[in-house]
XYZ file of C-alpha atoms in Angstrom:
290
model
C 201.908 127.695 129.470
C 198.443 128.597 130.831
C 196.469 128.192 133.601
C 193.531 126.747 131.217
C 195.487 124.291 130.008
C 196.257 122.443 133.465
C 192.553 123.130 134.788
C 191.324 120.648 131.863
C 194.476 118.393 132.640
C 193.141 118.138 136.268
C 189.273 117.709 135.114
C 188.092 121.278 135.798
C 186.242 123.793 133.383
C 185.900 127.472 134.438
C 187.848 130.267 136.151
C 188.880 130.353 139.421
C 189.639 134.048 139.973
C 189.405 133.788 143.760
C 192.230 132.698 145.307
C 190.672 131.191 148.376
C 190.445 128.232 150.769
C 187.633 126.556 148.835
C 189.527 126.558 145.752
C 192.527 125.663 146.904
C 191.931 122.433 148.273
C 189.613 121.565 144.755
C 192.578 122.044 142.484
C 194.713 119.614 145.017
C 192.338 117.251 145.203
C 191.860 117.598 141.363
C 195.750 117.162 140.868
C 196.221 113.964 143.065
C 193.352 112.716 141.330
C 194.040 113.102 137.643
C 198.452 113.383 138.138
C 199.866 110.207 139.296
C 203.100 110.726 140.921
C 205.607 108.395 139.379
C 209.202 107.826 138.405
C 208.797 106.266 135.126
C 210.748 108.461 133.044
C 214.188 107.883 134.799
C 213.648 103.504 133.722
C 212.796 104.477 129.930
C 216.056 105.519 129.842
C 214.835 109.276 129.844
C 215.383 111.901 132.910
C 213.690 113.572 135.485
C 214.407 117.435 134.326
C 213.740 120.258 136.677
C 212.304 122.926 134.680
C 209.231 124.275 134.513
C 208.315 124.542 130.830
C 209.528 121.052 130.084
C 207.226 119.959 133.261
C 204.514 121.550 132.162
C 204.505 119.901 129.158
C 205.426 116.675 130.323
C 202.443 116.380 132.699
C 199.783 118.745 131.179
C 200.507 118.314 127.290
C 201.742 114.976 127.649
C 199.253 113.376 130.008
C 201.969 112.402 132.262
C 202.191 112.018 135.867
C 205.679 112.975 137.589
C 207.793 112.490 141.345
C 207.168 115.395 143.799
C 210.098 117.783 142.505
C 207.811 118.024 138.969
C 204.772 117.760 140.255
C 205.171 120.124 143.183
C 207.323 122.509 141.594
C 204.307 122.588 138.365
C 201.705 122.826 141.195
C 203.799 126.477 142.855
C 203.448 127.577 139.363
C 200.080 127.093 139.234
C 199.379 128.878 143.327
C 201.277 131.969 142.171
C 199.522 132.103 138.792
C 196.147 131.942 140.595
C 197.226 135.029 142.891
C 198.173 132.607 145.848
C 200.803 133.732 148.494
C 202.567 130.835 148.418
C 206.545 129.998 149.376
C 208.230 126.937 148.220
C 209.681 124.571 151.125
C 211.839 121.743 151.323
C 211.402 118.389 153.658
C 213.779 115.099 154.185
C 211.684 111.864 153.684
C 211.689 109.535 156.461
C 213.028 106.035 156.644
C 211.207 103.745 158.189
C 214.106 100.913 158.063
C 217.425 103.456 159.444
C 215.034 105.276 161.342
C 216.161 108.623 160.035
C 215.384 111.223 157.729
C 217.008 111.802 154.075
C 220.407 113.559 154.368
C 219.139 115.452 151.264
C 216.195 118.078 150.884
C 214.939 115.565 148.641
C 210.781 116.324 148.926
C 209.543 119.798 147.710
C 206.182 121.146 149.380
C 204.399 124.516 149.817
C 203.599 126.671 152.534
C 199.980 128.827 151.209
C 198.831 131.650 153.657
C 195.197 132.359 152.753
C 193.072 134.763 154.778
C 195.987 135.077 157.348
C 196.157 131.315 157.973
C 199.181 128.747 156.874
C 198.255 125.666 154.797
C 201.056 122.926 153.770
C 200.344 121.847 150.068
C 201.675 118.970 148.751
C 200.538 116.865 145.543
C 203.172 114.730 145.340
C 203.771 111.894 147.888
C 201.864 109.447 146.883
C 200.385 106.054 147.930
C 198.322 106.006 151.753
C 200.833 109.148 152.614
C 198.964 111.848 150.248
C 197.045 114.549 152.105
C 194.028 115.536 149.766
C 193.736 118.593 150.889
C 196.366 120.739 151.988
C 197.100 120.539 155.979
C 196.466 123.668 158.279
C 199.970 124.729 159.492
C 199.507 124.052 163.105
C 201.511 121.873 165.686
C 199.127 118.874 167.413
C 196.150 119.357 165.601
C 194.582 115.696 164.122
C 193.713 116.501 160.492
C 191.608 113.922 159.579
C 191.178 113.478 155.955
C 190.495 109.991 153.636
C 193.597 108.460 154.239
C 193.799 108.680 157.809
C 194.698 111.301 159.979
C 197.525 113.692 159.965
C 199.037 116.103 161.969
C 202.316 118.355 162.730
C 204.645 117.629 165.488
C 206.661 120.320 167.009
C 210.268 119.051 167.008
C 212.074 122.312 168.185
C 213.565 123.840 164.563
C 211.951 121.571 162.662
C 208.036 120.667 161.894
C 207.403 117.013 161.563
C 204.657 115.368 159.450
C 203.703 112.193 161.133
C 199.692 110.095 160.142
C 198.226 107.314 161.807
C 196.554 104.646 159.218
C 193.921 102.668 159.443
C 194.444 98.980 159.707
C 195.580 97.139 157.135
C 193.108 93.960 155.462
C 194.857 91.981 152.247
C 193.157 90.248 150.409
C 195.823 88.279 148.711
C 197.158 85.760 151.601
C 200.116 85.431 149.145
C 200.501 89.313 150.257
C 200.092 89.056 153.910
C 203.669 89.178 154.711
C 204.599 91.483 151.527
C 207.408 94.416 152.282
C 204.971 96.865 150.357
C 202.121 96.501 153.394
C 202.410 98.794 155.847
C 202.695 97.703 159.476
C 202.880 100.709 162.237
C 199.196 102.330 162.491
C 201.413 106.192 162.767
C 204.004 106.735 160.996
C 206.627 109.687 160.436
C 206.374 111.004 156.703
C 208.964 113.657 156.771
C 210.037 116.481 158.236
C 210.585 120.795 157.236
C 211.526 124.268 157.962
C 210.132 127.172 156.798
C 213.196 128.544 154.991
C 212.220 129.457 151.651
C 213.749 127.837 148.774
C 214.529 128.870 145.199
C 214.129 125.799 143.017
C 218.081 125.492 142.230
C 218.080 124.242 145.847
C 216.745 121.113 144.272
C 218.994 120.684 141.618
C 221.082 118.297 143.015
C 218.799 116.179 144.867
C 217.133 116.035 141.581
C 220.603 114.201 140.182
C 220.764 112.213 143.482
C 217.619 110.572 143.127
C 218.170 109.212 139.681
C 221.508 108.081 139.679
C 222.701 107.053 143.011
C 222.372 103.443 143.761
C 220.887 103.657 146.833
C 218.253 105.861 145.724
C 214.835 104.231 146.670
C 214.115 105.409 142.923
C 217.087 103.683 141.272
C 215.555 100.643 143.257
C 211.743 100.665 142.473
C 209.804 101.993 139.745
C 206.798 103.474 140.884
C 203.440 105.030 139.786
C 200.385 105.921 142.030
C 197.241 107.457 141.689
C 194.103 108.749 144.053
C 191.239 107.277 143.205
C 187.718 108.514 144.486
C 187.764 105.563 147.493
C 191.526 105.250 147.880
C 194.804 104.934 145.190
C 195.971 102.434 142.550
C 199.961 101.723 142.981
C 202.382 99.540 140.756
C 205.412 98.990 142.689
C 207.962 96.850 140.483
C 205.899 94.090 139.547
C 203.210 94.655 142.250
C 200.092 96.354 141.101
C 197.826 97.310 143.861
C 194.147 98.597 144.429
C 193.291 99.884 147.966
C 189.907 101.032 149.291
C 190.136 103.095 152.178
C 186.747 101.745 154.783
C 186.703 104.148 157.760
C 183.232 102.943 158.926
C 185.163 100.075 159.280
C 188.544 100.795 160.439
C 190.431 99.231 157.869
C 192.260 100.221 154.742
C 191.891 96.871 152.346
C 194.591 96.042 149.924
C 194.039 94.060 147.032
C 197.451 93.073 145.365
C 198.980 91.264 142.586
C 201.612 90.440 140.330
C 201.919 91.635 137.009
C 203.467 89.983 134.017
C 205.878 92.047 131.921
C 203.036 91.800 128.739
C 200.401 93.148 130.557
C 202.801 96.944 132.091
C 201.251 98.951 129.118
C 197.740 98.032 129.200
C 197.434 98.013 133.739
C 199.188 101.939 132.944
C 196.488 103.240 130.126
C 193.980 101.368 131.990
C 194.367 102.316 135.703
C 196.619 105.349 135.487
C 195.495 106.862 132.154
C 199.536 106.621 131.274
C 201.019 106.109 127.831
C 204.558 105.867 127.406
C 206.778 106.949 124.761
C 209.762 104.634 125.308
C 209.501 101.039 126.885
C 209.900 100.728 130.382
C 211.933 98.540 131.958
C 210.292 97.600 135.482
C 212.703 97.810 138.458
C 211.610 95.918 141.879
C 214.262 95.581 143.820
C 213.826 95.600 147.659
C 213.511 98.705 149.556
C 212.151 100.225 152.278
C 209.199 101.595 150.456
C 205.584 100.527 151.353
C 202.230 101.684 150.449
């Protein structure tokens, strides 16, 4: 493994020998835009395997994209390689249809201090909910970045990440009323501590997440990419193309159907994606939106 390796993965040439602010939010944004974050592997009848070396060259050898325990956990690698003081964090995803976070640590993000301040990174979330730069570690503050605007909310032991969307335009009228369209303008994402982790915290909520059958993975298969005016999603059958418009307050979503012959050419094409096995395509419903 080396670090020139996953710069030309992520589109970069050069070295970065400065571990700084600038830098740091270039290689995110370079990651969420070149390293989709999907959960292919576990519905090719392969798994998700949390170790480094195979993730590295899963996503960086093998031009694949990953969920936010490979993705996140390649992306540490790459902070401490660089010289960044950086401390791996868990978080509990919020549900938006119970109303309540995971009972697992089932999202791994970064805390980065640089120059004395505290950054959250976090490549791997996906869909309208990715930061593209990492988020200054303070309670309150409105972070306003492409996707909307995010912020920290102080909930007593625990930090909350909460972002208030745009509003939502579809295209599709056969889409208006689709589960996958999200409806509240601010919404809670998840929520942390900042009790460092070792990654064998993760192990098990790495199991979890591909075998139980209430899983929101088990349910859905998933891929998602940042594109330069917004992401690219296919949700079970649903492949989506959204545009983010700030000038004009809205966040337009173009969806459609796929059919089952056309999965490997909408992956090569829109997600640069080749798989090894077939996929079988899982849509059940869920509480997942985009």
């Amino acid at each position: 493994m080396n670090l020139q390796e996953y710069f030309i993965r992520i589109g970069l040439q050069g070295s970065f020998d400065k571990p700084d602010l600038e830098t740091l939010k270039l290689i995110h944004k370079q990651h969420v835009m070149s390293v989709p974050f999907e959960n292919l592997s576990m519905h090719c009848g392969e798994r998700h395997i949390l170790d480094l070396e195979f993730t590295f060259n899963k996503i960086v050898r093998s031009g694949r994209g990953g969920w936010c325990l490979e993705n996140n956990s390649l992306f540490g690698w790459v902070l401490r390689e660089m010289g960044y003081d950086t401390t791996r964090l868990s978080s509990r995803v919020f549900n938006s249809i119970t109303n309540e976070f995971s009972p697992i640590d089932s999202h791994l993000i970064h805390k980065v201090v640089v120059d004395g301040k505290a950054y959250i990174a976090d490549v791997a979330f996906g869909v309208s909910f990715q930061m593209w730069e990492p988020m200054e570690l303070v309670f309150g503050k409105d972070q306003h970045q492409a996707a909307g605007v995010f912020r920290f909310i102080d909930k007593g032991e625990k930090w909350v990440l909460e972002k208030t969307s745009r509003k939502t335009k579809v295209l599709n009228p056969d889409f208006a009323e689709s589960s996958l369209v999200k409806r509240q303008e601010t919404r809670t994402v998840y929520c942390f501590t900042l009790e460092p982790r070792e990654v064998e915290h993760f192990y098990e909520a790495n199991d979890t997440l591909q075998t139980d059958p209430k899983s929101l993975f088990m349910n859905k298969s998933i891929i998602s990419l940042q594109t330069a005016t917004g992401f690219r999603a296919l949700a079970g059958w649903t492949y989506s193309e959204v545009t983010f418009k700030p000038e004009e307050g809205v966040d337009v979503f173009d969806l459609r159907n796929i059919e089952d012959e056309e999965k490997e050419q909408v992956l090569l094409e829109k997600f640069n994606i080749k798989l090894q096995k077939k996929l079988q395509i899982v849509s059940n419903k869920t509480w997942y939106t985009l």
